[in-house]
Amino acid sequence: MGVVQIVTAVIAFAYTAFAIGLFVRAGLGMLALVRLGAPDLTRKGERGTRVKTMLRESLGHTRMLQWHWVGLAHWAVFFGFFLLFPALAQSYFEVLNPHWALPIVGHWGPWLLFSEILTVLTGLAILGLFAVRMVRQPRANKVPPQGTASDAGQRRSSSRFEGSRQWMAFYIEATIFTIVLSHMTIRTFKLALGDIEHEWTSPVSSLIAGVWSGASEDGLLTAITLVALLDILVSWTFFLMLALHPSMGIGWHRVTAFFNIYFKRNPQAVSLGAAKPMLVKGEPADFEQADPETDPFGVNVITDFSWKGLLDFSTCTECGRCQSQCPAWNTGKPLSPKKLITDLRDHLYEQAPYLKAAAIAKERGTDTVEIEPISIIGTVIDPDVLWSCTTCGACVEQCPVDIEHVDHILDLRRNMVMIESDFPAEAQTMLRNLENKGNPWGENPAQRLKWAEGLDFEVPIAEAGGDFEYLYWVGCAGAYDPKAQKTSRAVATLLHDAGVKFAVLGEAETCTGDSARRIGHEFMYQMLAEQNVETLNEVGAVKIVATCPHCLNTIGNEYEDLGGHYEVVHHTELLGDLVQAGKITPVEQHDGKLTYHDPCYLGRHNRIFTPPRELLGTFAEVTEMPRNAERSFCCGAGGARMWLEEPLGKRVNRERADEAVATGANTVAVGCPFCSTMLRDGVADAGREDVEVIDIAQLLARSREVKAEKAAAAPAE
């Protein structure tokens, strides 16, 4: 070893030990902090499924690839990042002796070719991601002058990077590119020295190696040592930065994302559909046992979040995918799902020293360390942020590391509603109506069957032992809202004509509790749900058809926790099956251009995208809106926002109505009574009364009527 090798080796190994020590200490500190979160015993079990999902999403990049080109670039960087470790290991050999390489594979042609290709791909990918970030900078993507933002909101650009800490991303991109460049440079030096015999193993490096043809052997050997040292210093500086910045999610997610995906609420898919139950001592709340004086109802202080919540906050990469899809942020509301998570993360790490000190004191059995609990609402998170959420799930759908934004918002709402009685004034009427009348409209329960008046057949009432295949869950909207009543009549008529044996609950039906649960009143939800489960079980309901996706989601995904196990289908699914079976005929082709709006609770939350389109396809040609299927834009009614005013920013329903009208369609087909109301109001607000918003069932019934009328009017042969 020469003097250069001795000096570089000492620096390399000393710096490595220093960086590893700090990184390990920071990692253990993060683990200790996450463990201070409230218990959550629902994340156990299904280990095999969880491992498969984690490997599929991480190695396969299934969530990242929803954005194809960015996903592919990140996939290359992901695998390139792990390739950097054997390349980094080789750098240690090279600071000791420039001729050395990794044992066994260091001079093996296939390995050299593979590492060359992946290094080049990683370099190109990181340049591509850098270019995307530069093009999408907030200052270059101002909100259009026509104004989709409000002064009351926080959106000042259309960039998903607005609100992200850009320097961290640029630092990491620069780090990876520098490491890639150092590896490629060393490869060219070795080609020039003749240490790599075959040019086919290094097709890109061999094109550049000629630059060093005039360099001396000693000079090239020294250059290899120095560049290898640079590789080591830059690589471990990255881990040192993580140690110094534990809130650097864009760096830490390379470690925490695997665990965050593994422990997500739904081990098989996106954590949507059923709402996360309110937990007390790690188990779903039992209100007969829970005590609001001693048990946290929802979340008030940071440690009320479960340990998975704290892990979520630490894993956020600030990529802004959630923000770009959020209907609240896109219409100038104060809510950005990304900023919600990063604000909670920053608060967590600001409080970390005090939380850890208090935890240590508690373990030692002393009370010498006490901290004043800081209520999150109003200090860290503005209430308007929480009430802006429609629980549409677009943020959760897009998050590549499975952060559960909606769950955290619901937990914060639960504390506000049940403990603080702090919620928008309009919600008081809705909650009172649910409590007293069993429906948010406050209508007389005795009028539950009023929608069936005028039908030329009798709608049967479900009874224990009754002869029916499907229990038709009409829902509050279908029973009381005049527009939705037309859908109820259309569905009942179609089922009757198709010979389907069905029945309804009539006055025995009450609200499913969806709005109560999602506004944060878990106790009221459980009362309503238990009543419905008891009724459904008494009449022996097994198969249920619902026209409201919110009812479908609640009954099908949430009632099972209370002993209600049913096969629930959307009316478009059942009607589609009946059309395919030839039991509903005939149909007449729809006249005019038609577009379809995916309800959030039918599509994203329950993955029902194809059946409504297939049913529409039997009598119409669907022109898709730019945001459809998984990326469908919310109507604005979810999360109990159907019952709340919308004073901030542009109205969500108007934003979606504008998108629907822009397709040139004169008909907007829907499969949800809430969507129908919101889009109808949005279209009217846009001054386009010529555009009809109508449920698919009504379109199907109308098409049959038109064909029947034409057949009756045709002259007999």
PDB file of C-alpha atoms in Angstrom, residues 432-658:
ATOM      1  CA  ARG A 432     -80.169  15.242  15.499  1.00  0.00           C
ATOM      2  CA  ASN A 433     -82.213  13.854  12.620  1.00  0.00           C
ATOM      3  CA  LEU A 434     -80.279  10.603  12.700  1.00  0.00           C
ATOM      4  CA  GLU A 435     -80.832  10.261  16.417  1.00  0.00           C
ATOM      5  CA  ASN A 436     -84.525  11.126  16.406  1.00  0.00           C
ATOM      6  CA  LYS A 437     -85.770  10.023  12.977  1.00  0.00           C
ATOM      7  CA  GLY A 438     -83.222   7.486  11.760  1.00  0.00           C
ATOM      8  CA  ASN A 439     -82.462   9.467   8.600  1.00  0.00           C
ATOM      9  CA  PRO A 440     -80.431  12.637   7.928  1.00  0.00           C
ATOM     10  CA  TRP A 441     -83.378  14.408   6.277  1.00  0.00           C
ATOM     11  CA  GLY A 442     -85.458  14.211   9.447  1.00  0.00           C
ATOM     12  CA  GLU A 443     -88.386  12.677   7.556  1.00  0.00           C
ATOM     13  CA  ASN A 444     -91.056  10.549   9.186  1.00  0.00           C
ATOM     14  CA  PRO A 445     -89.916   6.889   9.332  1.00  0.00           C
ATOM     15  CA  ALA A 446     -93.495   5.915   8.497  1.00  0.00           C
ATOM     16  CA  GLN A 447     -92.924   7.399   5.015  1.00  0.00           C
ATOM     17  CA  ARG A 448     -90.098   4.981   4.147  1.00  0.00           C
ATOM     18  CA  LEU A 449     -92.233   3.313   1.472  1.00  0.00           C
ATOM     19  CA  LYS A 450     -93.634   6.469  -0.068  1.00  0.00           C
ATOM     20  CA  TRP A 451     -91.285   6.059  -3.039  1.00  0.00           C
ATOM     21  CA  ALA A 452     -93.205   2.917  -4.086  1.00  0.00           C
ATOM     22  CA  GLU A 453     -96.500   4.742  -4.515  1.00  0.00           C
ATOM     23  CA  GLY A 454     -97.722   4.663  -8.109  1.00  0.00           C
ATOM     24  CA  LEU A 455     -95.999   1.412  -9.059  1.00  0.00           C
ATOM     25  CA  ASP A 456     -98.287  -1.067 -10.811  1.00  0.00           C
ATOM     26  CA  PHE A 457     -97.188  -3.879  -8.521  1.00  0.00           C
ATOM     27  CA  GLU A 458     -96.859  -4.293  -4.777  1.00  0.00           C
ATOM     28  CA  VAL A 459     -93.380  -4.097  -3.312  1.00  0.00           C
ATOM     29  CA  PRO A 460     -93.084  -6.980  -0.824  1.00  0.00           C
ATOM     30  CA  ILE A 461     -91.958  -6.347   2.765  1.00  0.00           C
ATOM     31  CA  ALA A 462     -89.244  -8.671   4.071  1.00  0.00           C
ATOM     32  CA  GLU A 463     -90.241 -10.982   6.892  1.00  0.00           C
ATOM     33  CA  ALA A 464     -88.508 -13.839   8.656  1.00  0.00           C
ATOM     34  CA  GLY A 465     -88.804 -16.896   6.457  1.00  0.00           C
ATOM     35  CA  GLY A 466     -90.050 -14.768   3.545  1.00  0.00           C
ATOM     36  CA  ASP A 467     -89.658 -15.944  -0.033  1.00  0.00           C
ATOM     37  CA  PHE A 468     -87.126 -13.504  -1.458  1.00  0.00           C
ATOM     38  CA  GLU A 469     -83.657 -13.830  -2.945  1.00  0.00           C
ATOM     39  CA  TYR A 470     -82.518 -10.228  -2.613  1.00  0.00           C
ATOM     40  CA  LEU A 471     -83.176  -7.719   0.120  1.00  0.00           C
ATOM     41  CA  TYR A 472     -83.379  -4.371  -1.675  1.00  0.00           C
ATOM     42  CA  TRP A 473     -81.765  -1.782   0.589  1.00  0.00           C
ATOM     43  CA  VAL A 474     -83.451   1.423  -0.543  1.00  0.00           C
ATOM     44  CA  GLY A 475     -81.465   3.782   1.682  1.00  0.00           C
ATOM     45  CA  CYS A 476     -82.460   7.163   3.078  1.00  0.00           C
ATOM     46  CA  ALA A 477     -81.902   9.012  -0.195  1.00  0.00           C
ATOM     47  CA  GLY A 478     -83.819   6.421  -2.177  1.00  0.00           C
ATOM     48  CA  ALA A 479     -86.699   6.650   0.285  1.00  0.00           C
ATOM     49  CA  TYR A 480     -86.952  10.401   0.798  1.00  0.00           C
ATOM     50  CA  ASP A 481     -85.117  12.382  -1.882  1.00  0.00           C
ATOM     51  CA  PRO A 482     -87.520  13.038  -4.792  1.00  0.00           C
ATOM     52  CA  LYS A 483     -84.839  12.544  -7.447  1.00  0.00           C
ATOM     53  CA  ALA A 484     -83.463   9.401  -5.838  1.00  0.00           C
ATOM     54  CA  GLN A 485     -86.991   8.027  -5.480  1.00  0.00           C
ATOM     55  CA  LYS A 486     -87.105   7.796  -9.284  1.00  0.00           C
ATOM     56  CA  THR A 487     -84.058   5.546  -9.141  1.00  0.00           C
ATOM     57  CA  SER A 488     -85.713   3.380  -6.482  1.00  0.00           C
ATOM     58  CA  ARG A 489     -88.810   2.975  -8.636  1.00  0.00           C
ATOM     59  CA  ALA A 490     -86.713   2.178 -11.696  1.00  0.00           C
ATOM     60  CA  VAL A 491     -84.714  -0.492  -9.853  1.00  0.00           C
ATOM     61  CA  ALA A 492     -87.802  -2.064  -8.325  1.00  0.00           C
ATOM     62  CA  THR A 493     -89.575  -2.127 -11.696  1.00  0.00           C
ATOM     63  CA  LEU A 494     -86.592  -3.676 -13.468  1.00  0.00           C
ATOM     64  CA  LEU A 495     -86.201  -6.349 -10.807  1.00  0.00           C
ATOM     65  CA  HIS A 496     -89.921  -7.095 -10.873  1.00  0.00           C
ATOM     66  CA  ASP A 497     -89.995  -7.365 -14.670  1.00  0.00           C
ATOM     67  CA  ALA A 498     -86.944  -9.634 -14.623  1.00  0.00           C
ATOM     68  CA  GLY A 499     -88.679 -12.013 -12.218  1.00  0.00           C
ATOM     69  CA  VAL A 500     -86.253 -11.406  -9.371  1.00  0.00           C
ATOM     70  CA  LYS A 501     -87.704 -12.223  -5.980  1.00  0.00           C
ATOM     71  CA  PHE A 502     -86.913  -9.253  -3.796  1.00  0.00           C
ATOM     72  CA  ALA A 503     -88.251  -7.516  -0.731  1.00  0.00           C
ATOM     73  CA  VAL A 504     -87.618  -4.318   1.224  1.00  0.00           C
ATOM     74  CA  LEU A 505     -87.540  -3.541   4.933  1.00  0.00           C
ATOM     75  CA  GLY A 506     -89.904  -0.597   4.700  1.00  0.00           C
ATOM     76  CA  GLU A 507     -90.300   1.192   8.018  1.00  0.00           C
ATOM     77  CA  ALA A 508     -87.865  -1.242   9.660  1.00  0.00           C
ATOM     78  CA  GLU A 509     -85.009   0.209   7.632  1.00  0.00           C
ATOM     79  CA  THR A 510     -82.965   3.023   9.164  1.00  0.00           C
ATOM     80  CA  CYS A 511     -79.833   4.915   8.174  1.00  0.00           C
ATOM     81  CA  THR A 512     -76.726   2.757   7.862  1.00  0.00           C
ATOM     82  CA  GLY A 513     -74.761   5.324   9.859  1.00  0.00           C
ATOM     83  CA  ASP A 514     -72.243   6.158   7.119  1.00  0.00           C
ATOM     84  CA  SER A 515     -72.489   9.934   7.596  1.00  0.00           C
ATOM     85  CA  ALA A 516     -72.389   9.636  11.376  1.00  0.00           C
ATOM     86  CA  ARG A 517     -69.266   7.502  11.309  1.00  0.00           C
ATOM     87  CA  ARG A 518     -67.404   9.634   8.810  1.00  0.00           C
ATOM     88  CA  ILE A 519     -68.180  12.892  10.514  1.00  0.00           C
ATOM     89  CA  GLY A 520     -66.651  11.319  13.619  1.00  0.00           C
ATOM     90  CA  HIS A 521     -69.636  10.185  15.702  1.00  0.00           C
ATOM     91  CA  GLU A 522     -68.634   6.558  16.174  1.00  0.00           C
ATOM     92  CA  PHE A 523     -71.092   6.003  19.002  1.00  0.00           C
ATOM     93  CA  MET A 524     -74.104   7.010  16.900  1.00  0.00           C
ATOM     94  CA  TYR A 525     -72.859   4.886  14.023  1.00  0.00           C
ATOM     95  CA  GLN A 526     -72.710   1.823  16.243  1.00  0.00           C
ATOM     96  CA  MET A 527     -76.248   2.404  17.534  1.00  0.00           C
ATOM     97  CA  LEU A 528     -77.659   2.646  14.012  1.00  0.00           C
ATOM     98  CA  ALA A 529     -75.565  -0.236  12.721  1.00  0.00           C
ATOM     99  CA  GLU A 530     -76.509  -2.589  15.552  1.00  0.00           C
ATOM    100  CA  GLN A 531     -80.179  -1.846  14.961  1.00  0.00           C
ATOM    101  CA  ASN A 532     -79.867  -2.605  11.249  1.00  0.00           C
ATOM    102  CA  VAL A 533     -77.838  -5.768  11.769  1.00  0.00           C
ATOM    103  CA  GLU A 534     -80.458  -7.054  14.179  1.00  0.00           C
ATOM    104  CA  THR A 535     -83.220  -6.308  11.668  1.00  0.00           C
ATOM    105  CA  LEU A 536     -81.382  -7.855   8.721  1.00  0.00           C
ATOM    106  CA  ASN A 537     -80.564 -10.992  10.670  1.00  0.00           C
ATOM    107  CA  GLU A 538     -84.154 -11.316  11.850  1.00  0.00           C
ATOM    108  CA  VAL A 539     -85.534 -11.332   8.294  1.00  0.00           C
ATOM    109  CA  GLY A 540     -82.804 -13.698   7.151  1.00  0.00           C
ATOM    110  CA  ALA A 541     -81.195 -11.378   4.607  1.00  0.00           C
ATOM    111  CA  VAL A 542     -78.269 -13.008   2.827  1.00  0.00           C
ATOM    112  CA  LYS A 543     -78.051 -11.166  -0.478  1.00  0.00           C
ATOM    113  CA  ILE A 544     -78.532  -7.414  -0.493  1.00  0.00           C
ATOM    114  CA  VAL A 545     -78.733  -5.035  -3.448  1.00  0.00           C
ATOM    115  CA  ALA A 546     -78.154  -1.312  -2.817  1.00  0.00           C
ATOM    116  CA  THR A 547     -78.382   1.745  -5.029  1.00  0.00           C
ATOM    117  CA  CYS A 548     -76.243   3.885  -2.717  1.00  0.00           C
ATOM    118  CA  PRO A 549     -72.493   3.057  -2.665  1.00  0.00           C
ATOM    119  CA  HIS A 550     -72.256   4.461   0.860  1.00  0.00           C
ATOM    120  CA  CYS A 551     -74.876   1.967   2.045  1.00  0.00           C
ATOM    121  CA  LEU A 552     -73.181  -0.801   0.058  1.00  0.00           C
ATOM    122  CA  ASN A 553     -69.837  -0.018   1.639  1.00  0.00           C
ATOM    123  CA  THR A 554     -71.169   0.223   5.180  1.00  0.00           C
ATOM    124  CA  ILE A 555     -73.322  -2.902   5.077  1.00  0.00           C
ATOM    125  CA  GLY A 556     -70.868  -4.974   3.072  1.00  0.00           C
ATOM    126  CA  ASN A 557     -67.598  -3.942   4.715  1.00  0.00           C
ATOM    127  CA  GLU A 558     -68.386  -2.623   8.187  1.00  0.00           C
ATOM    128  CA  TYR A 559     -71.387  -4.508   9.524  1.00  0.00           C
ATOM    129  CA  GLU A 560     -69.402  -7.749   9.706  1.00  0.00           C
ATOM    130  CA  ASP A 561     -67.654  -6.331  12.795  1.00  0.00           C
ATOM    131  CA  LEU A 562     -71.084  -6.274  14.450  1.00  0.00           C
ATOM    132  CA  GLY A 563     -72.228  -9.717  13.361  1.00  0.00           C
ATOM    133  CA  GLY A 564     -73.711  -8.821   9.995  1.00  0.00           C
ATOM    134  CA  HIS A 565     -72.341 -10.980   7.181  1.00  0.00           C
ATOM    135  CA  TYR A 566     -74.019 -10.316   3.850  1.00  0.00           C
ATOM    136  CA  GLU A 567     -73.325 -10.511   0.139  1.00  0.00           C
ATOM    137  CA  VAL A 568     -73.905  -6.941  -0.982  1.00  0.00           C
ATOM    138  CA  VAL A 569     -74.018  -5.904  -4.645  1.00  0.00           C
ATOM    139  CA  HIS A 570     -74.566  -2.596  -6.359  1.00  0.00           C
ATOM    140  CA  HIS A 571     -77.695  -2.278  -8.460  1.00  0.00           C
ATOM    141  CA  THR A 572     -75.597  -1.819 -11.609  1.00  0.00           C
ATOM    142  CA  GLU A 573     -73.948  -5.190 -10.963  1.00  0.00           C
ATOM    143  CA  LEU A 574     -77.234  -7.036 -10.552  1.00  0.00           C
ATOM    144  CA  LEU A 575     -78.941  -5.252 -13.448  1.00  0.00           C
ATOM    145  CA  GLY A 576     -75.936  -5.943 -15.649  1.00  0.00           C
ATOM    146  CA  ASP A 577     -76.144  -9.654 -14.853  1.00  0.00           C
ATOM    147  CA  LEU A 578     -79.849  -9.640 -15.664  1.00  0.00           C
ATOM    148  CA  VAL A 579     -79.229  -7.929 -19.006  1.00  0.00           C
ATOM    149  CA  GLN A 580     -76.517 -10.426 -19.888  1.00  0.00           C
ATOM    150  CA  ALA A 581     -78.836 -13.277 -18.944  1.00  0.00           C
ATOM    151  CA  GLY A 582     -81.531 -11.878 -21.222  1.00  0.00           C
ATOM    152  CA  LYS A 583     -83.960 -11.291 -18.373  1.00  0.00           C
ATOM    153  CA  ILE A 584     -84.107  -7.560 -19.009  1.00  0.00           C
ATOM    154  CA  THR A 585     -84.976  -6.721 -22.612  1.00  0.00           C
ATOM    155  CA  PRO A 586     -85.224  -4.840 -24.816  1.00  0.00           C
ATOM    156  CA  VAL A 587     -82.870  -1.866 -24.755  1.00  0.00           C
ATOM    157  CA  GLU A 588     -82.760   1.067 -27.142  1.00  0.00           C
ATOM    158  CA  GLN A 589     -79.487   2.842 -27.966  1.00  0.00           C
ATOM    159  CA  HIS A 590     -79.122   6.046 -25.982  1.00  0.00           C
ATOM    160  CA  ASP A 591     -79.468   9.173 -28.051  1.00  0.00           C
ATOM    161  CA  GLY A 592     -76.604  11.635 -27.594  1.00  0.00           C
ATOM    162  CA  LYS A 593     -73.184  11.685 -25.982  1.00  0.00           C
ATOM    163  CA  LEU A 594     -72.860  10.195 -22.495  1.00  0.00           C
ATOM    164  CA  THR A 595     -70.156  10.248 -19.817  1.00  0.00           C
ATOM    165  CA  TYR A 596     -69.969   8.259 -16.597  1.00  0.00           C
ATOM    166  CA  HIS A 597     -68.904   9.504 -13.173  1.00  0.00           C
ATOM    167  CA  ASP A 598     -67.276   6.934 -10.865  1.00  0.00           C
ATOM    168  CA  PRO A 599     -68.624   7.351  -7.315  1.00  0.00           C
ATOM    169  CA  CYS A 600     -65.719   7.229  -4.868  1.00  0.00           C
ATOM    170  CA  TYR A 601     -67.388   4.696  -2.583  1.00  0.00           C
ATOM    171  CA  LEU A 602     -68.283   2.437  -5.505  1.00  0.00           C
ATOM    172  CA  GLY A 603     -64.998   2.733  -7.394  1.00  0.00           C
ATOM    173  CA  ARG A 604     -61.958   3.424  -5.235  1.00  0.00           C
ATOM    174  CA  HIS A 605     -63.405   2.098  -2.008  1.00  0.00           C
ATOM    175  CA  ASN A 606     -64.975  -1.067  -3.446  1.00  0.00           C
ATOM    176  CA  ARG A 607     -63.150  -1.524  -6.773  1.00  0.00           C
ATOM    177  CA  ILE A 608     -66.377  -1.648  -8.796  1.00  0.00           C
ATOM    178  CA  PHE A 609     -65.342   0.031 -12.035  1.00  0.00           C
ATOM    179  CA  THR A 610     -66.346  -2.313 -14.853  1.00  0.00           C
ATOM    180  CA  PRO A 611     -69.973  -3.394 -14.147  1.00  0.00           C
ATOM    181  CA  PRO A 612     -71.502   0.106 -14.499  1.00  0.00           C
ATOM    182  CA  ARG A 613     -69.602   0.641 -17.740  1.00  0.00           C
ATOM    183  CA  GLU A 614     -70.602  -2.762 -19.110  1.00  0.00           C
ATOM    184  CA  LEU A 615     -74.253  -2.066 -18.308  1.00  0.00           C
ATOM    185  CA  LEU A 616     -74.073   1.356 -19.959  1.00  0.00           C
ATOM    186  CA  GLY A 617     -72.324  -0.245 -22.919  1.00  0.00           C
ATOM    187  CA  THR A 618     -75.421  -2.303 -23.703  1.00  0.00           C
ATOM    188  CA  PHE A 619     -77.312   0.815 -24.766  1.00  0.00           C
ATOM    189  CA  ALA A 620     -74.825   3.726 -24.915  1.00  0.00           C
ATOM    190  CA  GLU A 621     -71.274   4.647 -25.836  1.00  0.00           C
ATOM    191  CA  VAL A 622     -69.386   6.051 -22.863  1.00  0.00           C
ATOM    192  CA  THR A 623     -67.064   9.037 -23.304  1.00  0.00           C
ATOM    193  CA  GLU A 624     -64.678   8.988 -20.373  1.00  0.00           C
ATOM    194  CA  MET A 625     -63.715  12.065 -18.397  1.00  0.00           C
ATOM    195  CA  PRO A 626     -59.941  12.621 -18.042  1.00  0.00           C
ATOM    196  CA  ARG A 627     -60.145  11.670 -14.362  1.00  0.00           C
ATOM    197  CA  ASN A 628     -61.885   8.302 -14.198  1.00  0.00           C
ATOM    198  CA  ALA A 629     -61.759   4.890 -12.519  1.00  0.00           C
ATOM    199  CA  GLU A 630     -59.082   4.888  -9.777  1.00  0.00           C
ATOM    200  CA  ARG A 631     -58.353   8.567 -10.432  1.00  0.00           C
ATOM    201  CA  SER A 632     -61.975   9.664 -10.566  1.00  0.00           C
ATOM    202  CA  PHE A 633     -62.596  13.096  -9.067  1.00  0.00           C
ATOM    203  CA  CYS A 634     -64.969  13.261  -6.095  1.00  0.00           C
ATOM    204  CA  CYS A 635     -68.413  14.867  -6.311  1.00  0.00           C
ATOM    205  CA  GLY A 636     -67.845  16.484  -2.915  1.00  0.00           C
ATOM    206  CA  ALA A 637     -70.495  14.660  -0.856  1.00  0.00           C
ATOM    207  CA  GLY A 638     -68.452  12.000   0.966  1.00  0.00           C
ATOM    208  CA  GLY A 639     -67.227  12.194   4.528  1.00  0.00           C
ATOM    209  CA  ALA A 640     -70.590  13.677   5.582  1.00  0.00           C
ATOM    210  CA  ARG A 641     -69.871  16.737   3.442  1.00  0.00           C
ATOM    211  CA  MET A 642     -73.263  16.146   1.808  1.00  0.00           C
ATOM    212  CA  TRP A 643     -74.681  17.914   4.866  1.00  0.00           C
ATOM    213  CA  LEU A 644     -72.083  20.667   5.284  1.00  0.00           C
ATOM    214  CA  GLU A 645     -71.643  24.069   3.678  1.00  0.00           C
ATOM    215  CA  GLU A 646     -68.643  24.654   1.405  1.00  0.00           C
ATOM    216  CA  PRO A 647     -67.503  28.250   1.983  1.00  0.00           C
ATOM    217  CA  LEU A 648     -63.841  27.785   1.018  1.00  0.00           C
ATOM    218  CA  GLY A 649     -62.476  27.658  -2.500  1.00  0.00           C
ATOM    219  CA  LYS A 650     -64.254  26.426  -5.586  1.00  0.00           C
ATOM    220  CA  ARG A 651     -67.070  23.977  -4.974  1.00  0.00           C
ATOM    221  CA  VAL A 652     -65.928  20.409  -5.556  1.00  0.00           C
ATOM    222  CA  ASN A 653     -69.146  19.499  -7.383  1.00  0.00           C
ATOM    223  CA  ARG A 654     -68.666  22.433  -9.739  1.00  0.00           C
ATOM    224  CA  GLU A 655     -65.126  21.287 -10.531  1.00  0.00           C
ATOM    225  CA  ARG A 656     -66.395  17.820 -11.417  1.00  0.00           C
ATOM    226  CA  ALA A 657     -69.399  19.175 -13.304  1.00  0.00           C
ATOM    227  CA  ASP A 658     -67.090  21.374 -15.397  1.00  0.00           C
TER     228      ASP A 658
END
